[in-house]
């Protein structure tokens, strides 16, 4: 097996390979990695080198290596040699070590001009192999395995094969320089389009394994404030596209000439978020590691494997690649389709929309290129959103470029197309979703297959991302579902997902609770509703001996065959406390080794608040859920038979029942049982944060969460199409209020509905426009209370009045009240035990919130004259006139809430229908309750000051965004000395370069004035011998200079003058391309400081002039005051007579 071969070769490497400068060959942190040290001969420094096999499954024939170092300050020749180590494909570990050693030896010996022999065949790998080892590598690759591809055949066709031409590696300097020029040309195009570009691991000079990073600030993408909040994006973050070239850089022309447009390992893509414009190379390697599968992540050998989970967020580097909310669908789209779509466009002249439609319509077909193509694929794309998006998002480089289109730029534009406009496409098939309403949450189309793959397999948005970003929203959704299932009111069930569950008849019977109406209601008490459904399935209970110490079952011969990864439910007869669920780890019949137990006591239904035993009993305090040796919560009583080597007998049930075959009541019961086995949401969040790598999945927590429980959890989260956001941030038992909180409801945790279900939200918005669009107050707000078991369906379907629960004394419709106390009377359960005592709310046992009550603040079309009744209650029969905006829940009593403070910007309510809160005062609703597109032209603040309405895009903070500095290597790669003789681009017409900066100068504090004699703003600019201001301007240079100037001014305003040592007067900035800078506050013992003091001068004045090619060309700097002596005249520096440096 490949893995065994890899482990064997790694163990044998110290015996089959010998080199006096290679040592400490051992397994690395990542699966499939090798770590060793190389000693730098001149300095004697041990350099740590990592060799990562990108796919261990291909070892030892067709695998590839990624070579890099984690050491710092290594000699430049060795760093260059590692980047250009040459091809290592198919080498075993000993052969790889030989080639790396030979390469580093050549570089360390002084071969600076060409430290790596480009001809790998000339490298003798036998020198350091111990006798008996085989230096040859078997080549099992099939020359005919590469498949033909034609513009009419986007899929692989097994019956048509030929040998595709291999990419030829440049062997001479001319070819290498030509490749370098194309790389620079492609990256310059990216830079000029407004993106930041970087590279990792070497890129030019025929580097074989390298990365290109392209990034853009989220704030520049034109994403609305509501969408940013729903997608959990920070405007200060970068959206980053990472492109890996495993066989050297490939331009678009290379791909077209080779015909290699089906999915290839030579070019792969990753997307994510970062705090910096690029990520470190070790993060890039980890992002592309093949051990992290599509729905999984690496095992326990991550960099934080021995770290306290609570400390992991602090240890994570801010420069890492963080997951995107649609990272998995976007990554699949980029890797599966992008190259094929580019080829369609190049061959047939489609736009992006036409190419995507053509791809979808012709999957699995083998069309000839001369076949007629429908004109619909050439139709221009119509989208109401594109007109409002920034140019860099809507630009189409492939359509605009005449020759030499840039592949990285095309890829970035395609990625932004499906990120910024993600709600317009199905996240499974990626087909355009036809709708006139802009949803906030991306979803799938109406195709049954897409819906099934979304619910069953997790295609689409990541539920793990929701758990990390908004754990209390997930807690809320699970709690609502649990309560609904506990009372048999869960109407839409997780069917069609092929869930394998235990037989319900093996579970304890759940009591049914009759409903009793509130004291002020005229509805009679109701018996339990009997649901007609097929009878429950018969129980199949097996018996076995149980070895608790080793967590093993001993089966009777021939009774049952169990398989690894199956789940079972184990019961000790006569003990309700000894029930647990667990996974089968190993099946060596008749002995079955089990995983850690998930211990569950009585899960029979609503919990009595007087009961002392919780329904979920996983572990004792401080114990690990993944410790196989952990004992059960209440050990089975030992006996003399046990001590004699005999084990007690237990009963168990296998998870082998199809959920869809259960009766209606059994489905409700099993739903509660599966949710009972889940860990708390905060515990799930901690687990996900503890995993290394970009992709995270709960499926990897195999010993803790069963596939059936994971399927129900995914269904709960994925079936909710409403966009719910946390208003109160609950941390360490206390809430931290935000500006989105409704004032007047203290001691209630709040959730805001940024948008309801898209179809219902669309109908509500249309009703506002049709009925009250021209009124001063087009809508009003009112309360609605309902028991917990109803909120699962309300969140998904909205309110209705199909069932009569509390009477209809004022007509048929949905009842609302402006007084919260009225609605609170209807939000309790009012379910009772048989003895008449109250059965309290059915909170999910693992819930951190422990919700006991919920009430909604609904927005209603302000047409009370058309209501069924408007006094004393508001009874609305038009369901499309109602939309929930806030949900208030009562949580565990130990939570401490912040002081109730009104928001700064408020939404103006109709004075006739202003709701009152729990403090008996009128509630104050923040302006964020409605989307920006519906806000009035002016909004009111709490102090009555009018504020103008802003645009529909995200507001950038008053503080200027400080861009992180571009690495020198990323600037240098854009500069080609051999192209300096070529014709420069024409200079645009003169344009004004005035900047809209603040006029207030920084004034030093009194205690700071004493530390320097320099006074800002006192320079007389009229006496300066300045050169003529530049008359040119280019978009790239102007954007770069504006960014740098904003960053520079912010730094200047944040530090005192004596610490800064330089100063820029904003008043003298009349041209963006000409800066006047003063250097001051030199150390008093320096000769320069003494000379300045002797001449009565306070600063050295510099003129900095930027060219039109900035930042790819450096600025011109000269000293204009005072005049320095030349070096020949006794001066100590290199300053010309004209002041140039």
CSV table of C-alpha atoms in Angstrom, one decimal, residues 601-961:
chain,number,residue,atom,x,y,z
A,601,UNK,CA,-29.9,8.9,30.4
A,602,UNK,CA,-33.7,9.4,30.1
A,603,UNK,CA,-34.4,11.2,26.8
A,604,UNK,CA,-38.1,10.6,27.1
A,605,UNK,CA,-39.3,14.1,26.6
A,606,UNK,CA,-39.8,17.4,28.4
A,607,UNK,CA,-37.7,17.7,31.5
A,608,UNK,CA,-39.1,18.3,34.9
A,609,UNK,CA,-37.3,21.3,36.4
A,610,UNK,CA,-37.4,19.5,39.8
A,611,UNK,CA,-35.5,16.6,38.4
A,612,UNK,CA,-31.9,16.4,39.5
A,613,UNK,CA,-30.6,14.1,36.7
A,614,UNK,CA,-29.9,15.7,33.3
A,615,UNK,CA,-30.9,13.9,30.2
A,616,UNK,CA,-27.4,14.1,28.8
A,617,UNK,CA,-24.4,12.7,30.8
A,618,UNK,CA,-21.3,12.7,28.6
A,619,UNK,CA,-18.3,12.9,30.9
A,620,UNK,CA,-17.2,14.1,34.3
A,621,UNK,CA,-15.6,17.6,34.7
A,622,UNK,CA,-12.3,17.9,33.0
A,623,UNK,CA,-12.5,14.6,31.1
A,624,UNK,CA,-11.8,14.3,27.4
A,625,UNK,CA,-14.4,13.1,25.0
A,626,UNK,CA,-11.8,11.4,22.9
A,627,UNK,CA,-10.2,9.3,25.7
A,628,UNK,CA,-11.0,5.7,25.0
A,629,UNK,CA,-10.0,4.6,28.5
A,630,UNK,CA,-12.5,6.8,30.2
A,631,UNK,CA,-15.0,5.0,32.4
A,632,UNK,CA,-18.7,5.4,32.2
A,633,UNK,CA,-20.4,8.1,34.3
A,634,UNK,CA,-21.9,5.5,36.6
A,635,UNK,CA,-19.9,2.2,36.4
A,636,UNK,CA,-21.6,-1.1,36.2
A,637,UNK,CA,-21.6,-2.8,39.6
A,638,UNK,CA,-18.9,-5.4,39.8
A,639,UNK,CA,-19.6,-8.9,40.9
A,640,UNK,CA,-17.6,-12.1,41.8
A,641,UNK,CA,-18.4,-13.3,38.3
A,642,UNK,CA,-16.8,-10.2,36.8
A,643,UNK,CA,-13.7,-10.6,38.9
A,644,UNK,CA,-13.4,-14.2,37.8
A,645,UNK,CA,-13.1,-13.1,34.2
A,646,UNK,CA,-16.8,-13.1,33.2
A,647,UNK,CA,-18.5,-9.9,32.1
A,648,UNK,CA,-22.0,-8.6,32.6
A,649,UNK,CA,-24.5,-9.0,29.8
A,650,UNK,CA,-25.9,-5.9,28.0
A,651,UNK,CA,-28.4,-5.3,25.3
A,652,UNK,CA,-27.7,-3.2,22.2
A,653,UNK,CA,-29.4,-1.9,19.1
A,654,UNK,CA,-27.6,-1.2,15.8
A,655,UNK,CA,-28.1,2.0,13.8
A,656,UNK,CA,-29.5,0.2,10.8
A,657,UNK,CA,-33.1,1.5,10.6
A,658,UNK,CA,-34.0,3.8,7.7
A,659,UNK,CA,-35.4,7.0,9.2
A,660,UNK,CA,-37.8,7.4,6.3
A,661,UNK,CA,-39.5,4.0,7.2
A,662,UNK,CA,-40.4,5.1,10.7
A,663,UNK,CA,-43.9,6.2,11.8
A,664,UNK,CA,-44.6,9.9,12.3
A,665,UNK,CA,-44.3,9.6,16.1
A,666,UNK,CA,-41.2,7.6,16.0
A,667,UNK,CA,-39.5,10.1,13.7
A,668,UNK,CA,-40.2,12.8,16.3
A,669,UNK,CA,-38.7,10.5,19.1
A,670,UNK,CA,-35.6,9.6,17.1
A,671,UNK,CA,-35.0,13.3,16.2
A,672,UNK,CA,-34.9,14.1,19.9
A,673,UNK,CA,-32.6,11.0,20.6
A,674,UNK,CA,-30.1,12.1,17.9
A,675,UNK,CA,-30.1,15.7,19.1
A,676,UNK,CA,-29.5,14.4,22.7
A,677,UNK,CA,-26.3,12.7,21.5
A,678,UNK,CA,-24.9,15.9,20.0
A,679,UNK,CA,-22.3,18.0,22.0
A,680,UNK,CA,-23.1,21.6,22.8
A,681,UNK,CA,-22.6,24.1,20.0
A,682,UNK,CA,-19.8,25.9,21.9
A,683,UNK,CA,-18.1,22.5,22.3
A,684,UNK,CA,-18.4,21.9,18.6
A,685,UNK,CA,-17.0,25.4,18.0
A,686,UNK,CA,-14.0,24.6,20.2
A,687,UNK,CA,-13.4,21.4,18.4
A,688,UNK,CA,-13.5,23.0,14.9
A,689,UNK,CA,-11.1,25.8,16.1
A,690,UNK,CA,-8.7,23.2,17.3
A,691,UNK,CA,-8.3,21.7,13.9
A,692,UNK,CA,-5.4,22.8,11.7
A,693,UNK,CA,-5.9,23.7,8.0
A,694,UNK,CA,-8.4,25.6,6.0
A,695,UNK,CA,-11.2,23.0,5.6
A,696,UNK,CA,-13.1,21.9,8.7
A,697,UNK,CA,-15.8,19.3,9.1
A,698,UNK,CA,-17.7,17.7,12.0
A,699,UNK,CA,-17.6,14.4,10.1
A,700,UNK,CA,-14.0,14.0,11.3
A,701,UNK,CA,-15.3,13.9,14.9
A,702,UNK,CA,-16.3,10.3,14.3
A,703,UNK,CA,-16.2,9.1,17.9
A,704,UNK,CA,-18.4,11.9,19.2
A,705,UNK,CA,-21.0,12.6,16.5
A,706,UNK,CA,-22.8,9.9,14.6
A,707,UNK,CA,-23.5,10.3,10.9
A,708,UNK,CA,-27.3,10.3,11.7
A,709,UNK,CA,-26.9,13.1,14.3
A,710,UNK,CA,-24.7,15.0,11.9
A,711,UNK,CA,-27.3,14.7,9.2
A,712,UNK,CA,-30.1,16.0,11.5
A,713,UNK,CA,-27.8,18.9,12.5
A,714,UNK,CA,-27.1,19.8,8.9
A,715,UNK,CA,-30.7,19.6,8.1
A,716,UNK,CA,-31.7,22.0,10.9
A,717,UNK,CA,-29.1,24.6,9.8
A,718,UNK,CA,-29.4,24.2,6.1
A,719,UNK,CA,-33.2,24.2,6.0
A,720,UNK,CA,-33.3,27.6,7.6
A,721,UNK,CA,-33.4,30.2,4.8
A,722,UNK,CA,-33.9,33.2,7.0
A,723,UNK,CA,-30.8,35.2,7.7
A,724,UNK,CA,-30.6,35.5,11.5
A,725,UNK,CA,-27.8,37.4,13.2
A,726,UNK,CA,-26.8,37.6,16.8
A,727,UNK,CA,-27.4,41.0,18.3
A,728,UNK,CA,-26.1,40.2,21.8
A,729,UNK,CA,-22.7,38.7,21.9
A,730,UNK,CA,-22.7,36.3,24.9
A,731,UNK,CA,-19.2,35.8,26.3
A,732,UNK,CA,-18.4,34.2,29.7
A,733,UNK,CA,-21.9,34.4,31.0
A,734,UNK,CA,-22.5,38.1,30.1
A,735,UNK,CA,-23.8,39.9,27.0
A,736,UNK,CA,-22.1,42.7,25.1
A,737,UNK,CA,-24.8,44.9,23.6
A,738,UNK,CA,-24.4,46.4,20.1
A,739,UNK,CA,-26.0,49.3,18.2
A,740,UNK,CA,-28.5,46.8,16.7
A,741,UNK,CA,-30.2,46.1,20.0
A,742,UNK,CA,-33.8,47.2,20.5
A,743,UNK,CA,-34.0,49.4,23.7
A,744,UNK,CA,-36.7,48.7,26.2
A,745,UNK,CA,-36.3,44.9,26.6
A,746,UNK,CA,-33.7,44.4,29.2
A,747,UNK,CA,-32.8,40.8,30.4
A,748,UNK,CA,-33.9,39.4,27.0
A,749,UNK,CA,-31.4,38.1,24.5
A,750,UNK,CA,-32.1,39.4,21.0
A,751,UNK,CA,-31.6,38.0,17.5
A,752,UNK,CA,-32.3,40.1,14.4
A,753,UNK,CA,-33.8,38.8,11.2
A,754,UNK,CA,-31.6,40.6,8.6
A,755,UNK,CA,-33.9,38.9,6.0
A,756,UNK,CA,-36.7,36.4,6.2
A,757,UNK,CA,-37.1,33.5,3.8
A,758,UNK,CA,-36.3,35.1,0.4
A,759,UNK,CA,-39.7,34.3,-1.2
A,760,UNK,CA,-41.7,35.6,1.7
A,761,UNK,CA,-39.4,38.7,2.1
A,762,UNK,CA,-40.0,39.5,-1.5
A,763,UNK,CA,-43.7,39.3,-1.1
A,764,UNK,CA,-43.6,41.5,2.0
A,765,UNK,CA,-41.5,44.2,0.3
A,766,UNK,CA,-43.8,44.2,-2.6
A,767,UNK,CA,-46.8,44.6,-0.3
A,768,UNK,CA,-45.1,47.6,1.3
A,769,UNK,CA,-44.6,49.2,-2.1
A,770,UNK,CA,-48.1,48.5,-3.3
A,771,UNK,CA,-50.1,49.4,-0.1
A,772,UNK,CA,-48.2,52.0,1.9
A,773,UNK,CA,-45.1,52.9,-0.1
A,774,UNK,CA,-45.8,56.6,-0.2
A,775,UNK,CA,-46.8,57.0,3.5
A,776,UNK,CA,-44.5,58.7,6.1
A,777,UNK,CA,-44.6,55.5,8.1
A,778,UNK,CA,-45.1,52.6,5.6
A,779,UNK,CA,-44.9,50.0,8.3
A,780,UNK,CA,-45.5,49.5,12.0
A,781,UNK,CA,-44.1,47.1,14.7
A,782,UNK,CA,-46.0,44.9,17.1
A,783,UNK,CA,-45.5,41.9,19.3
A,784,UNK,CA,-46.4,38.2,18.7
A,785,UNK,CA,-46.0,35.5,21.3
A,786,UNK,CA,-46.1,31.7,20.7
A,787,UNK,CA,-44.9,28.6,22.6
A,788,UNK,CA,-41.4,27.3,21.9
A,789,UNK,CA,-42.5,24.3,19.9
A,790,UNK,CA,-44.0,26.6,17.2
A,791,UNK,CA,-40.9,28.6,16.4
A,792,UNK,CA,-39.2,26.0,14.3
A,793,UNK,CA,-41.9,26.3,11.7
A,794,UNK,CA,-42.4,30.0,12.2
A,795,UNK,CA,-38.7,30.7,11.4
A,796,UNK,CA,-38.9,28.8,8.2
A,797,UNK,CA,-42.5,29.3,6.9
A,798,UNK,CA,-43.6,32.5,8.7
A,799,UNK,CA,-46.8,33.0,10.7
A,800,UNK,CA,-50.2,31.5,9.7
A,801,UNK,CA,-53.5,30.9,11.4
A,802,UNK,CA,-54.3,27.4,10.2
A,803,UNK,CA,-54.6,26.1,13.8
A,804,UNK,CA,-56.7,27.6,16.6
A,805,UNK,CA,-54.5,27.5,19.8
A,806,UNK,CA,-55.6,30.5,21.8
A,807,UNK,CA,-59.1,31.3,20.4
A,808,UNK,CA,-60.2,33.9,17.8
A,809,UNK,CA,-62.5,36.2,19.6
A,810,UNK,CA,-61.6,39.1,17.3
A,811,UNK,CA,-61.7,37.2,14.0
A,812,UNK,CA,-59.4,35.0,11.9
A,813,UNK,CA,-55.9,36.2,11.5
A,814,UNK,CA,-52.5,36.5,13.1
A,815,UNK,CA,-52.8,38.2,16.5
A,816,UNK,CA,-50.4,41.0,17.5
A,817,UNK,CA,-50.3,43.4,20.5
A,818,UNK,CA,-48.5,46.7,21.1
A,819,UNK,CA,-48.1,45.8,24.8
A,820,UNK,CA,-45.4,43.1,25.3
A,821,UNK,CA,-47.1,41.8,28.4
A,822,UNK,CA,-50.1,40.7,26.4
A,823,UNK,CA,-48.1,38.7,23.9
A,824,UNK,CA,-45.9,37.2,26.7
A,825,UNK,CA,-49.1,35.5,28.0
A,826,UNK,CA,-49.2,33.4,24.9
A,827,UNK,CA,-45.5,32.6,24.7
A,828,UNK,CA,-45.6,30.0,27.5
A,829,UNK,CA,-46.1,26.3,26.8
A,830,UNK,CA,-48.9,25.6,29.2
A,831,UNK,CA,-48.4,21.8,29.0
A,832,UNK,CA,-48.9,19.7,32.1
A,833,UNK,CA,-48.0,16.4,33.6
A,834,UNK,CA,-50.7,13.9,34.5
A,835,UNK,CA,-50.8,15.1,38.1
A,836,UNK,CA,-51.5,18.7,36.9
A,837,UNK,CA,-48.1,20.0,37.6
A,838,UNK,CA,-46.5,22.2,34.8
A,839,UNK,CA,-44.2,20.6,32.3
A,840,UNK,CA,-41.7,23.4,31.7
A,841,UNK,CA,-40.2,24.3,28.4
A,842,UNK,CA,-38.5,21.5,26.5
A,843,UNK,CA,-35.0,23.0,26.2
A,844,UNK,CA,-32.4,21.0,24.4
A,845,UNK,CA,-30.3,19.6,27.2
A,846,UNK,CA,-26.9,20.6,25.7
A,847,UNK,CA,-28.1,24.2,24.9
A,848,UNK,CA,-25.9,26.9,26.3
A,849,UNK,CA,-28.8,29.3,26.2
A,850,UNK,CA,-31.4,27.1,27.8
A,851,UNK,CA,-34.3,29.0,26.2
A,852,UNK,CA,-37.5,29.0,28.2
A,853,UNK,CA,-39.6,31.6,26.3
A,854,UNK,CA,-39.6,33.4,22.9
A,855,UNK,CA,-41.5,36.4,21.5
A,856,UNK,CA,-41.2,38.2,18.2
A,857,UNK,CA,-41.3,41.8,17.1
A,858,UNK,CA,-42.9,41.8,13.7
A,859,UNK,CA,-42.9,44.5,11.0
A,860,UNK,CA,-46.4,44.9,9.5
A,861,UNK,CA,-47.8,46.8,6.6
A,862,UNK,CA,-49.2,50.0,8.1
A,863,UNK,CA,-52.8,49.7,7.0
A,864,UNK,CA,-54.7,49.1,10.2
A,865,UNK,CA,-58.0,50.1,8.6
A,866,UNK,CA,-57.7,46.9,6.4
A,867,UNK,CA,-56.9,44.6,9.4
A,868,UNK,CA,-59.5,42.2,10.6
A,869,UNK,CA,-59.3,44.0,13.9
A,870,UNK,CA,-57.2,46.9,15.2
A,871,UNK,CA,-58.4,47.1,18.8
A,872,UNK,CA,-57.6,45.9,21.3
A,873,UNK,CA,-55.4,43.6,19.3
A,874,UNK,CA,-54.0,43.9,15.7
A,875,UNK,CA,-55.4,40.9,13.8
A,876,UNK,CA,-53.9,40.6,10.4
A,877,UNK,CA,-55.3,38.2,7.9
A,878,UNK,CA,-52.8,39.1,5.0
A,879,UNK,CA,-49.8,36.8,5.8
A,880,UNK,CA,-47.7,38.6,3.2
A,881,UNK,CA,-48.1,41.8,5.3
A,882,UNK,CA,-46.1,40.3,8.2
A,883,UNK,CA,-42.4,39.8,8.6
A,884,UNK,CA,-40.4,39.0,11.8
A,885,UNK,CA,-37.6,41.5,12.4
A,886,UNK,CA,-36.5,40.6,16.0
A,887,UNK,CA,-36.7,37.6,18.1
A,888,UNK,CA,-36.4,37.9,21.9
A,889,UNK,CA,-35.6,34.9,24.0
A,890,UNK,CA,-35.5,34.3,27.7
A,891,UNK,CA,-32.3,32.3,28.5
A,892,UNK,CA,-30.7,30.8,31.6
A,893,UNK,CA,-31.0,33.1,34.7
A,894,UNK,CA,-27.2,33.2,35.3
A,895,UNK,CA,-26.6,35.5,32.3
A,896,UNK,CA,-25.7,39.1,33.0
A,897,UNK,CA,-26.9,41.7,30.5
A,898,UNK,CA,-25.4,45.0,29.7
A,899,UNK,CA,-27.2,48.2,30.6
A,900,UNK,CA,-30.1,48.9,28.2
A,901,UNK,CA,-28.9,51.9,26.2
A,902,UNK,CA,-30.9,53.3,23.2
A,903,UNK,CA,-29.2,53.1,19.8
A,904,UNK,CA,-27.6,56.2,18.4
A,905,UNK,CA,-29.5,56.0,15.1
A,906,UNK,CA,-33.1,55.1,15.4
A,907,UNK,CA,-35.9,54.1,13.1
A,908,UNK,CA,-38.9,56.4,13.2
A,909,UNK,CA,-42.0,54.6,14.2
A,910,UNK,CA,-45.7,55.4,13.8
A,911,UNK,CA,-46.6,57.3,17.0
A,912,UNK,CA,-50.1,55.7,17.0
A,913,UNK,CA,-48.6,52.2,17.1
A,914,UNK,CA,-45.4,52.3,19.0
A,915,UNK,CA,-44.9,49.1,21.1
A,916,UNK,CA,-44.0,49.1,24.8
A,917,UNK,CA,-41.3,46.9,26.3
A,918,UNK,CA,-40.9,44.9,29.4
A,919,UNK,CA,-39.9,48.1,31.3
A,920,UNK,CA,-43.3,49.7,30.4
A,921,UNK,CA,-41.5,52.3,28.2
A,922,UNK,CA,-41.8,52.8,24.4
A,923,UNK,CA,-39.2,50.7,22.7
A,924,UNK,CA,-36.5,52.3,20.5
A,925,UNK,CA,-35.7,50.4,17.3
A,926,UNK,CA,-32.3,50.9,15.6
A,927,UNK,CA,-32.1,52.0,12.0
A,928,UNK,CA,-30.5,48.6,11.2
A,929,UNK,CA,-33.9,46.9,11.6
A,930,UNK,CA,-34.6,47.6,7.9
A,931,UNK,CA,-32.2,47.3,5.0
A,932,UNK,CA,-30.5,50.4,3.7
A,933,UNK,CA,-32.5,50.3,0.5
A,934,UNK,CA,-35.7,50.9,2.5
A,935,UNK,CA,-34.4,53.5,4.9
A,936,UNK,CA,-35.6,57.1,4.6
A,937,UNK,CA,-33.4,59.9,3.2
A,938,UNK,CA,-32.8,61.1,6.7
A,939,UNK,CA,-32.6,59.1,9.9
A,940,UNK,CA,-33.0,60.3,13.5
A,941,UNK,CA,-30.5,59.9,16.2
A,942,UNK,CA,-31.5,59.5,19.9
A,943,UNK,CA,-30.7,63.2,20.4
A,944,UNK,CA,-32.9,64.3,17.6
A,945,UNK,CA,-30.1,65.2,15.1
A,946,UNK,CA,-31.0,64.4,11.5
A,947,UNK,CA,-28.4,62.4,9.6
A,948,UNK,CA,-28.3,62.0,5.8
A,949,UNK,CA,-28.8,58.6,4.4
A,950,UNK,CA,-25.7,56.9,3.1
A,951,UNK,CA,-25.4,54.7,0.0
A,952,UNK,CA,-26.3,51.0,-0.1
A,953,UNK,CA,-22.7,49.9,0.1
A,954,UNK,CA,-20.7,49.3,3.2
A,955,UNK,CA,-19.6,52.4,5.1
A,956,UNK,CA,-15.8,52.6,5.5
A,957,UNK,CA,-14.6,53.7,8.9
A,958,UNK,CA,-13.5,57.3,9.4
A,959,UNK,CA,-10.1,55.9,10.1
A,960,UNK,CA,-8.0,55.3,7.0
A,961,UNK,CA,-7.3,51.6,6.2
